PDB file of C-alpha atoms and ligand atoms in Angstrom:
ATOM      1  CA  UNK S   1     -50.455 -21.294 -42.507  1.00  0.00           C
ATOM      2  CA  UNK S   2     -48.057 -20.504 -45.363  1.00  0.00           C
ATOM      3  CA  UNK S   3     -50.218 -19.242 -48.199  1.00  0.00           C
ATOM      4  CA  UNK S   4     -49.501 -20.241 -51.780  1.00  0.00           C
ATOM      5  CA  UNK S   5     -51.089 -17.548 -53.893  1.00  0.00           C
ATOM      6  CA  UNK S   6     -53.180 -18.954 -56.721  1.00  0.00           C
ATOM      7  CA  UNK S   7     -53.569 -16.704 -59.732  1.00  0.00           C
ATOM      8  CA  UNK S   8     -57.151 -15.708 -60.600  1.00  0.00           C
ATOM      9  CA  UNK S   9     -58.538 -17.604 -57.580  1.00  0.00           C
ATOM     10  CA  UNK S  10     -61.163 -14.914 -56.985  1.00  0.00           C
ATOM     11  CA  UNK S  11     -62.302 -15.091 -60.622  1.00  0.00           C
ATOM     12  CA  UNK S  12     -62.630 -18.850 -60.361  1.00  0.00           C
ATOM     13  CA  UNK S  13     -64.693 -18.505 -57.181  1.00  0.00           C
ATOM     14  CA  UNK S  14     -66.899 -15.942 -58.913  1.00  0.00           C
ATOM     15  CA  UNK S  15     -67.705 -18.452 -61.665  1.00  0.00           C
ATOM     16  CA  UNK S  16     -69.866 -20.381 -59.172  1.00  0.00           C
ATOM     17  CA  UNK S  17     -72.137 -17.717 -57.677  1.00  0.00           C
ATOM     18  CA  UNK S  18     -74.728 -20.166 -56.369  1.00  0.00           C
ATOM     19  CA  UNK S  19     -72.061 -22.127 -54.452  1.00  0.00           C
ATOM     20  CA  UNK S  20     -69.501 -19.477 -53.456  1.00  0.00           C
ATOM     21  CA  UNK S  21     -70.790 -16.208 -52.089  1.00  0.00           C
ATOM     22  CA  UNK S  22     -68.436 -13.318 -52.641  1.00  0.00           C
ATOM     23  CA  UNK S  23     -70.850 -10.578 -51.528  1.00  0.00           C
ATOM     24  CA  UNK S  24     -72.027 -12.078 -48.218  1.00  0.00           C
ATOM     25  CA  UNK S  25     -73.552  -8.880 -46.823  1.00  0.00           C
ATOM     26  CA  UNK S  26     -76.261  -9.004 -49.494  1.00  0.00           C
ATOM     27  CA  UNK S  27     -77.439 -12.371 -48.106  1.00  0.00           C
ATOM     28  CA  UNK S  28     -78.040 -11.176 -44.556  1.00  0.00           C
ATOM     29  CA  UNK S  29     -81.162 -12.894 -43.229  1.00  0.00           C
ATOM     30  CA  UNK S  30     -81.733 -14.929 -46.405  1.00  0.00           C
ATOM     31  CA  UNK S  31     -79.042 -17.645 -46.332  1.00  0.00           C
ATOM     32  CA  UNK S  32     -81.556 -20.468 -46.322  1.00  0.00           C
ATOM     33  CA  UNK S  33     -82.599 -19.470 -49.850  1.00  0.00           C
ATOM     34  CA  UNK S  34     -79.234 -20.786 -51.137  1.00  0.00           C
ATOM     35  CA  UNK S  35     -80.057 -24.330 -50.069  1.00  0.00           C
ATOM     36  CA  UNK S  36     -82.499 -26.898 -51.337  1.00  0.00           C
ATOM     37  CA  UNK S  37     -84.047 -27.253 -47.869  1.00  0.00           C
ATOM     38  CA  UNK S  38     -84.277 -24.818 -44.944  1.00  0.00           C
ATOM     39  CA  UNK S  39     -82.337 -26.538 -42.148  1.00  0.00           C
ATOM     40  CA  UNK S  40     -80.311 -25.303 -39.146  1.00  0.00           C
ATOM     41  CA  UNK S  41     -77.305 -23.328 -40.359  1.00  0.00           C
ATOM     42  CA  UNK S  42     -73.827 -24.296 -39.167  1.00  0.00           C
ATOM     43  CA  UNK S  43     -70.876 -21.990 -39.867  1.00  0.00           C
ATOM     44  CA  UNK S  44     -67.138 -22.705 -39.775  1.00  0.00           C
ATOM     45  CA  UNK S  45     -65.170 -19.481 -39.342  1.00  0.00           C
ATOM     46  CA  UNK S  46     -61.778 -19.862 -41.043  1.00  0.00           C
ATOM     47  CA  UNK S  47     -62.506 -23.143 -42.826  1.00  0.00           C
ATOM     48  CA  UNK S  48     -59.098 -23.533 -44.496  1.00  0.00           C
ATOM     49  CA  UNK S  49     -59.241 -26.192 -47.200  1.00  0.00           C
ATOM     50  CA  UNK S  50     -62.622 -27.484 -46.045  1.00  0.00           C
ATOM     51  CA  UNK S  51     -62.098 -31.113 -44.973  1.00  0.00           C
ATOM     52  CA  UNK S  52     -64.150 -30.612 -41.790  1.00  0.00           C
ATOM     53  CA  UNK S  53     -67.165 -28.943 -43.386  1.00  0.00           C
ATOM     54  CA  UNK S  54     -67.354 -31.408 -46.282  1.00  0.00           C
ATOM     55  CA  UNK S  55     -67.293 -34.400 -43.921  1.00  0.00           C
ATOM     56  CA  UNK S  56     -69.712 -32.806 -41.457  1.00  0.00           C
ATOM     57  CA  UNK S  57     -72.146 -32.233 -44.326  1.00  0.00           C
ATOM     58  CA  UNK S  58     -72.179 -35.976 -45.043  1.00  0.00           C
ATOM     59  CA  UNK S  59     -72.718 -36.892 -41.398  1.00  0.00           C
ATOM     60  CA  UNK S  60     -75.400 -34.262 -40.774  1.00  0.00           C
ATOM     61  CA  UNK S  61     -77.510 -34.121 -43.896  1.00  0.00           C
ATOM     62  CA  UNK S  62     -80.266 -32.433 -41.896  1.00  0.00           C
ATOM     63  CA  UNK S  63     -78.108 -29.315 -41.427  1.00  0.00           C
ATOM     64  CA  UNK S  64     -76.873 -26.678 -43.860  1.00  0.00           C
ATOM     65  CA  UNK S  65     -73.187 -25.743 -43.715  1.00  0.00           C
ATOM     66  CA  UNK S  66     -71.395 -22.516 -44.549  1.00  0.00           C
ATOM     67  CA  UNK S  67     -67.603 -22.404 -44.882  1.00  0.00           C
ATOM     68  CA  UNK S  68     -66.164 -18.919 -44.328  1.00  0.00           C
ATOM     69  CA  UNK S  69     -62.615 -18.149 -45.447  1.00  0.00           C
ATOM     70  CA  UNK S  70     -60.846 -14.849 -46.030  1.00  0.00           C
ATOM     71  CA  UNK S  71     -58.245 -16.046 -48.553  1.00  0.00           C
ATOM     72  CA  UNK S  72     -59.397 -16.827 -52.087  1.00  0.00           C
ATOM     73  CA  UNK S  73     -56.336 -19.048 -52.666  1.00  0.00           C
ATOM     74  CA  UNK S  74     -57.453 -21.228 -49.727  1.00  0.00           C
ATOM     75  CA  UNK S  75     -61.191 -21.192 -50.417  1.00  0.00           C
ATOM     76  CA  UNK S  76     -60.546 -22.398 -53.945  1.00  0.00           C
ATOM     77  CA  UNK S  77     -59.452 -25.732 -52.373  1.00  0.00           C
ATOM     78  CA  UNK S  78     -62.881 -26.089 -50.779  1.00  0.00           C
ATOM     79  CA  UNK S  79     -64.542 -25.319 -54.097  1.00  0.00           C
ATOM     80  CA  UNK S  80     -62.392 -27.984 -55.797  1.00  0.00           C
ATOM     81  CA  UNK S  81     -63.515 -30.531 -53.202  1.00  0.00           C
ATOM     82  CA  UNK S  82     -67.127 -29.469 -53.717  1.00  0.00           C
ATOM     83  CA  UNK S  83     -66.931 -29.721 -57.520  1.00  0.00           C
ATOM     84  CA  UNK S  84     -65.477 -33.231 -57.232  1.00  0.00           C
ATOM     85  CA  UNK S  85     -68.232 -34.237 -54.849  1.00  0.00           C
ATOM     86  CA  UNK S  86     -71.143 -31.740 -54.893  1.00  0.00           C
ATOM     87  CA  UNK S  87     -73.064 -31.348 -51.646  1.00  0.00           C
ATOM     88  CA  UNK S  88     -76.422 -29.665 -51.609  1.00  0.00           C
ATOM     89  CA  UNK S  89     -76.037 -28.709 -47.934  1.00  0.00           C
ATOM     90  CA  UNK S  90     -72.664 -26.888 -48.313  1.00  0.00           C
ATOM     91  CA  UNK S  91     -72.012 -23.359 -49.514  1.00  0.00           C
ATOM     92  CA  UNK S  92     -68.867 -21.230 -49.236  1.00  0.00           C
ATOM     93  CA  UNK S  93     -68.339 -17.612 -48.248  1.00  0.00           C
ATOM     94  CA  UNK S  94     -65.360 -15.549 -49.371  1.00  0.00           C
ATOM     95  CA  UNK S  95     -65.157 -12.979 -46.600  1.00  0.00           C
ATOM     96  CA  UNK S  96     -63.732 -11.847 -43.293  1.00  0.00           C
ATOM     97  CA  UNK S  97     -65.119 -12.805 -39.882  1.00  0.00           C
ATOM     98  CA  UNK S  98     -64.830  -9.134 -38.921  1.00  0.00           C
ATOM     99  CA  UNK S  99     -67.992  -8.580 -40.976  1.00  0.00           C
ATOM    100  CA  UNK S 100     -70.055 -11.395 -39.446  1.00  0.00           C
ATOM    101  CA  UNK S 101     -72.643  -9.085 -37.912  1.00  0.00           C
ATOM    102  CA  UNK S 102     -73.307  -7.575 -41.354  1.00  0.00           C
ATOM    103  CA  UNK S 103     -73.399 -10.959 -43.107  1.00  0.00           C
ATOM    104  CA  UNK S 104     -75.995 -12.607 -40.885  1.00  0.00           C
ATOM    105  CA  UNK S 105     -79.257 -11.603 -39.289  1.00  0.00           C
ATOM    106  CA  UNK S 106     -79.890 -11.873 -35.553  1.00  0.00           C
ATOM    107  CA  UNK S 107     -80.047 -15.526 -34.561  1.00  0.00           C
ATOM    108  CA  UNK S 108     -79.543 -16.831 -38.093  1.00  0.00           C
ATOM    109  CA  UNK S 109     -76.830 -19.348 -37.163  1.00  0.00           C
ATOM    110  CA  UNK S 110     -77.328 -22.462 -35.055  1.00  0.00           C
ATOM    111  CA  UNK S 111     -73.683 -23.480 -34.512  1.00  0.00           C
ATOM    112  CA  UNK S 112     -70.345 -21.730 -35.011  1.00  0.00           C
ATOM    113  CA  UNK S 113     -67.120 -23.751 -35.292  1.00  0.00           C
ATOM    114  CA  UNK S 114     -63.724 -22.186 -34.614  1.00  0.00           C
ATOM    115  CA  UNK S 115     -61.247 -24.852 -35.682  1.00  0.00           C
ATOM    116  CA  UNK S 116     -57.543 -24.179 -35.142  1.00  0.00           C
ATOM    117  CA  UNK S 117     -57.980 -20.442 -35.388  1.00  0.00           C
ATOM    118  CA  UNK S 118     -54.778 -18.421 -35.733  1.00  0.00           C
ATOM    119  CA  UNK S 119     -53.622 -17.861 -32.112  1.00  0.00           C
ATOM    120  CA  UNK S 120     -52.120 -14.388 -32.640  1.00  0.00           C
ATOM    121  CA  UNK S 121     -49.876 -14.846 -29.579  1.00  0.00           C
ATOM    122  CA  UNK S 122     -48.519 -11.313 -29.200  1.00  0.00           C
ATOM    123  CA  UNK S 123     -50.362  -9.000 -26.858  1.00  0.00           C
ATOM    124  CA  UNK S 124     -50.648  -6.294 -29.505  1.00  0.00           C
ATOM    125  CA  UNK S 125     -52.380  -8.842 -31.775  1.00  0.00           C
ATOM    126  CA  UNK S 126     -55.092  -9.709 -29.245  1.00  0.00           C
ATOM    127  CA  UNK S 127     -57.860  -7.957 -31.185  1.00  0.00           C
ATOM    128  CA  UNK S 128     -57.270 -10.307 -34.132  1.00  0.00           C
ATOM    129  CA  UNK S 129     -57.985 -13.452 -32.107  1.00  0.00           C
ATOM    130  CA  UNK S 130     -61.315 -14.924 -33.120  1.00  0.00           C
ATOM    131  CA  UNK S 131     -62.253 -15.211 -29.440  1.00  0.00           C
ATOM    132  CA  UNK S 132     -61.552 -11.566 -28.577  1.00  0.00           C
ATOM    133  CA  UNK S 133     -64.630 -10.054 -26.827  1.00  0.00           C
ATOM    134  CA  UNK S 134     -65.439  -8.084 -30.005  1.00  0.00           C
ATOM    135  CA  UNK S 135     -65.841 -11.384 -31.875  1.00  0.00           C
ATOM    136  CA  UNK S 136     -67.735 -13.033 -29.003  1.00  0.00           C
ATOM    137  CA  UNK S 137     -70.177 -10.116 -29.224  1.00  0.00           C
ATOM    138  CA  UNK S 138     -70.678 -10.778 -32.961  1.00  0.00           C
ATOM    139  CA  UNK S 139     -71.254 -14.501 -32.296  1.00  0.00           C
ATOM    140  CA  UNK S 140     -73.864 -13.585 -29.694  1.00  0.00           C
ATOM    141  CA  UNK S 141     -75.794 -11.563 -32.250  1.00  0.00           C
ATOM    142  CA  UNK S 142     -75.811 -14.104 -35.053  1.00  0.00           C
ATOM    143  CA  UNK S 143     -76.389 -17.231 -32.943  1.00  0.00           C
ATOM    144  CA  UNK S 144     -79.899 -18.521 -32.338  1.00  0.00           C
ATOM    145  CA  UNK S 145     -81.107 -18.959 -28.749  1.00  0.00           C
ATOM    146  CA  UNK S 146     -79.406 -22.118 -27.439  1.00  0.00           C
ATOM    147  CA  UNK S 147     -76.993 -21.919 -30.373  1.00  0.00           C
ATOM    148  CA  UNK S 148     -73.528 -23.426 -29.932  1.00  0.00           C
ATOM    149  CA  UNK S 149     -69.987 -22.130 -30.144  1.00  0.00           C
ATOM    150  CA  UNK S 150     -67.518 -25.000 -30.595  1.00  0.00           C
ATOM    151  CA  UNK S 151     -63.758 -24.530 -30.536  1.00  0.00           C
ATOM    152  CA  UNK S 152     -60.801 -26.841 -31.163  1.00  0.00           C
ATOM    153  CA  UNK S 153     -57.138 -25.876 -31.014  1.00  0.00           C
ATOM    154  CA  UNK S 154     -53.659 -27.265 -30.423  1.00  0.00           C
ATOM    155  CA  UNK S 155     -52.542 -24.036 -28.765  1.00  0.00           C
ATOM    156  CA  UNK S 156     -52.784 -24.097 -24.956  1.00  0.00           C
ATOM    157  CA  UNK S 157     -52.438 -20.324 -24.545  1.00  0.00           C
ATOM    158  CA  UNK S 158     -55.087 -19.587 -27.143  1.00  0.00           C
ATOM    159  CA  UNK S 159     -57.306 -22.185 -25.488  1.00  0.00           C
ATOM    160  CA  UNK S 160     -56.926 -20.637 -22.026  1.00  0.00           C
ATOM    161  CA  UNK S 161     -57.528 -17.165 -23.430  1.00  0.00           C
ATOM    162  CA  UNK S 162     -60.650 -18.327 -25.315  1.00  0.00           C
ATOM    163  CA  UNK S 163     -62.043 -20.215 -22.348  1.00  0.00           C
ATOM    164  CA  UNK S 164     -61.680 -17.101 -20.192  1.00  0.00           C
ATOM    165  CA  UNK S 165     -63.374 -14.838 -22.735  1.00  0.00           C
ATOM    166  CA  UNK S 166     -66.300 -17.208 -23.193  1.00  0.00           C
ATOM    167  CA  UNK S 167     -66.575 -17.807 -19.465  1.00  0.00           C
ATOM    168  CA  UNK S 168     -66.542 -14.050 -18.780  1.00  0.00           C
ATOM    169  CA  UNK S 169     -69.483 -13.532 -21.111  1.00  0.00           C
ATOM    170  CA  UNK S 170     -72.696 -14.022 -19.115  1.00  0.00           C
ATOM    171  CA  UNK S 171     -74.589 -14.962 -22.273  1.00  0.00           C
ATOM    172  CA  UNK S 172     -72.645 -18.193 -22.741  1.00  0.00           C
ATOM    173  CA  UNK S 173     -72.529 -21.360 -20.663  1.00  0.00           C
ATOM    174  CA  UNK S 174     -69.594 -23.731 -21.159  1.00  0.00           C
ATOM    175  CA  UNK S 175     -71.086 -27.219 -21.493  1.00  0.00           C
ATOM    176  CA  UNK S 176     -68.043 -29.378 -22.006  1.00  0.00           C
ATOM    177  CA  UNK S 177     -64.329 -29.118 -22.339  1.00  0.00           C
ATOM    178  CA  UNK S 178     -61.381 -31.429 -22.867  1.00  0.00           C
ATOM    179  CA  UNK S 179     -57.634 -30.937 -22.646  1.00  0.00           C
ATOM    180  CA  UNK S 180     -57.100 -33.997 -24.836  1.00  0.00           C
ATOM    181  CA  UNK S 181     -59.945 -34.743 -27.221  1.00  0.00           C
ATOM    182  CA  UNK S 182     -58.653 -38.197 -28.165  1.00  0.00           C
ATOM    183  CA  UNK S 183     -59.091 -39.308 -24.536  1.00  0.00           C
ATOM    184  CA  UNK S 184     -62.843 -38.688 -24.779  1.00  0.00           C
ATOM    185  CA  UNK S 185     -65.469 -40.819 -26.476  1.00  0.00           C
ATOM    186  CA  UNK S 186     -67.089 -37.748 -28.069  1.00  0.00           C
ATOM    187  CA  UNK S 187     -67.949 -37.928 -31.733  1.00  0.00           C
ATOM    188  CA  UNK S 188     -65.411 -35.904 -33.690  1.00  0.00           C
ATOM    189  CA  UNK S 189     -64.780 -35.004 -37.315  1.00  0.00           C
ATOM    190  CA  UNK S 190     -61.164 -33.925 -37.662  1.00  0.00           C
ATOM    191  CA  UNK S 191     -59.875 -30.942 -39.631  1.00  0.00           C
ATOM    192  CA  UNK S 192     -56.779 -30.708 -41.832  1.00  0.00           C
ATOM    193  CA  UNK S 193     -54.790 -28.938 -39.110  1.00  0.00           C
ATOM    194  CA  UNK S 194     -56.032 -31.355 -36.477  1.00  0.00           C
ATOM    195  CA  UNK S 195     -54.752 -34.354 -38.446  1.00  0.00           C
ATOM    196  CA  UNK S 196     -51.361 -32.701 -38.679  1.00  0.00           C
ATOM    197  CA  UNK S 197     -51.152 -31.985 -34.935  1.00  0.00           C
ATOM    198  CA  UNK S 198     -52.503 -35.413 -34.011  1.00  0.00           C
ATOM    199  CA  UNK S 199     -49.802 -37.033 -36.138  1.00  0.00           C
ATOM    200  CA  UNK S 200     -47.220 -35.101 -34.080  1.00  0.00           C
ATOM    201  CA  UNK S 201     -48.807 -36.473 -30.885  1.00  0.00           C
ATOM    202  CA  UNK S 202     -50.073 -33.079 -29.722  1.00  0.00           C
ATOM    203  CA  UNK S 203     -53.214 -32.940 -27.568  1.00  0.00           C
ATOM    204  CA  UNK S 204     -56.256 -31.236 -29.046  1.00  0.00           C
ATOM    205  CA  UNK S 205     -58.113 -28.834 -26.756  1.00  0.00           C
ATOM    206  CA  UNK S 206     -61.884 -28.698 -27.114  1.00  0.00           C
ATOM    207  CA  UNK S 207     -64.592 -26.426 -25.766  1.00  0.00           C
ATOM    208  CA  UNK S 208     -68.342 -26.330 -26.404  1.00  0.00           C
ATOM    209  CA  UNK S 209     -70.565 -23.505 -25.167  1.00  0.00           C
ATOM    210  CA  UNK S 210     -74.255 -22.640 -25.473  1.00  0.00           C
ATOM    211  CA  UNK S 211     -75.747 -19.193 -25.892  1.00  0.00           C
ATOM    212  CA  UNK S 212     -78.169 -19.105 -22.989  1.00  0.00           C
ATOM    213  CA  UNK S 213     -79.180 -15.492 -23.103  1.00  0.00           C
ATOM    214  CA  UNK S 214     -78.804 -13.751 -26.441  1.00  0.00           C
ATOM    215  CA  UNK S 215     -79.887 -10.537 -28.056  1.00  0.00           C
ATOM    216  CA  UNK S 216     -83.623 -10.217 -28.808  1.00  0.00           C
ATOM    217  CA  UNK S 217     -84.147 -12.695 -31.635  1.00  0.00           C
ATOM    218  CA  UNK S 218     -86.661 -13.431 -34.306  1.00  0.00           C
ATOM    219  CA  UNK S 219     -87.903 -17.013 -34.461  1.00  0.00           C
ATOM    220  CA  UNK S 220     -85.372 -19.297 -36.183  1.00  0.00           C
ATOM    221  CA  UNK S 221     -84.942 -22.968 -36.925  1.00  0.00           C
ATOM    222  CA  UNK S 222     -83.329 -24.701 -33.984  1.00  0.00           C
TER     223      UNK S 222
HETATM  224  C1  SAM M   1     -54.926 -22.317 -39.020  1.00  0.00           C
HETATM  225  S1  SAM M   1     -56.062 -22.338 -40.309  1.00  0.00           S
HETATM  226  C2  SAM M   1     -57.226 -23.652 -39.840  1.00  0.00           C
HETATM  227  C3  SAM M   1     -58.026 -24.152 -41.009  1.00  0.00           C
HETATM  228  C4  SAM M   1     -59.094 -25.212 -40.677  1.00  0.00           C
HETATM  229  N1  SAM M   1     -60.127 -24.663 -39.831  1.00  0.00           N
HETATM  230  C5  SAM M   1     -58.460 -26.434 -40.043  1.00  0.00           C
HETATM  231  O1  SAM M   1     -58.666 -26.620 -38.846  1.00  0.00           O
HETATM  232  O2  SAM M   1     -57.803 -27.189 -40.749  1.00  0.00           O
HETATM  233  C6  SAM M   1     -57.006 -20.881 -39.988  1.00  0.00           C
HETATM  234  C7  SAM M   1     -57.819 -20.417 -41.170  1.00  0.00           C
HETATM  235  O3  SAM M   1     -58.660 -19.363 -40.776  1.00  0.00           O
HETATM  236  C8  SAM M   1     -58.648 -18.364 -41.769  1.00  0.00           C
HETATM  237  N2  SAM M   1     -58.981 -17.095 -41.100  1.00  0.00           N
HETATM  238  C9  SAM M   1     -58.248 -16.479 -40.148  1.00  0.00           C
HETATM  239  N3  SAM M   1     -58.831 -15.333 -39.766  1.00  0.00           N
HETATM  240  C10 SAM M   1     -59.969 -15.212 -40.498  1.00  0.00           C
HETATM  241  C11 SAM M   1     -60.971 -14.222 -40.588  1.00  0.00           C
HETATM  242  N4  SAM M   1     -60.923 -13.119 -39.813  1.00  0.00           N
HETATM  243  N5  SAM M   1     -61.996 -14.411 -41.430  1.00  0.00           N
HETATM  244  C12 SAM M   1     -62.051 -15.520 -42.216  1.00  0.00           C
HETATM  245  N6  SAM M   1     -61.102 -16.483 -42.202  1.00  0.00           N
HETATM  246  C13 SAM M   1     -60.073 -16.344 -41.343  1.00  0.00           C
HETATM  247  C14 SAM M   1     -57.235 -18.407 -42.308  1.00  0.00           C
HETATM  248  O4  SAM M   1     -57.120 -17.817 -43.584  1.00  0.00           O
HETATM  249  C15 SAM M   1     -56.957 -19.902 -42.312  1.00  0.00           C
HETATM  250  O5  SAM M   1     -57.354 -20.509 -43.521  1.00  0.00           O
END
């Protein structure tokens, strides 16, 4: 994604400390306290401008949603959407997925969404892919037992790579998969990138996995 730098974006985010968290590590294990009601926590890693999370929050009012984004100039777009239409079950995190294991307690998250993650196609970039085994390990720690990892992408090579990494991890079971999401009857909320690729007639690849055997967890909402 070409990034248009917005001046003072971080300062603007910091003006809404109850909505946008800029020091996520200090909330480890206590994310529910940011919401009106304690409900299963769903996290989008790399939320972009936030269309998906804002629409999901309307559909699933019995869940709490966290939108994680590493660029302040992008996250500000989510905040703008939120300020236009406040949602008590959505909060934003300004941070990097690399730090997930320090942001969340064991089993704190019910569902993780990876929507149109950067594919990092070059071999030397493999470690940056959000489905590299190092990331899968972090997801395993922060997901609740029977928690879900849900991935959508337009990139066939990234999809194949991700499917192999998830399949190779004994803690996850792949429940369903599609090589063309529009050919299924599955309920779907589209993302900004998805709309763009759909308009170009590109198939959307989809994968949903469950954490069957995680790290030792404390009791969490499920
Ligand atoms: C291709 S965009 C997709 C945005 C959105 N999910 C969608 O589908 O429309 C990927 C987003 O992930 C963010 N991102 C990439 N790596 C990240 C990381 N390690 N931590 C947090 N955000 C990340 C990027 O800044 C970008 O906004």
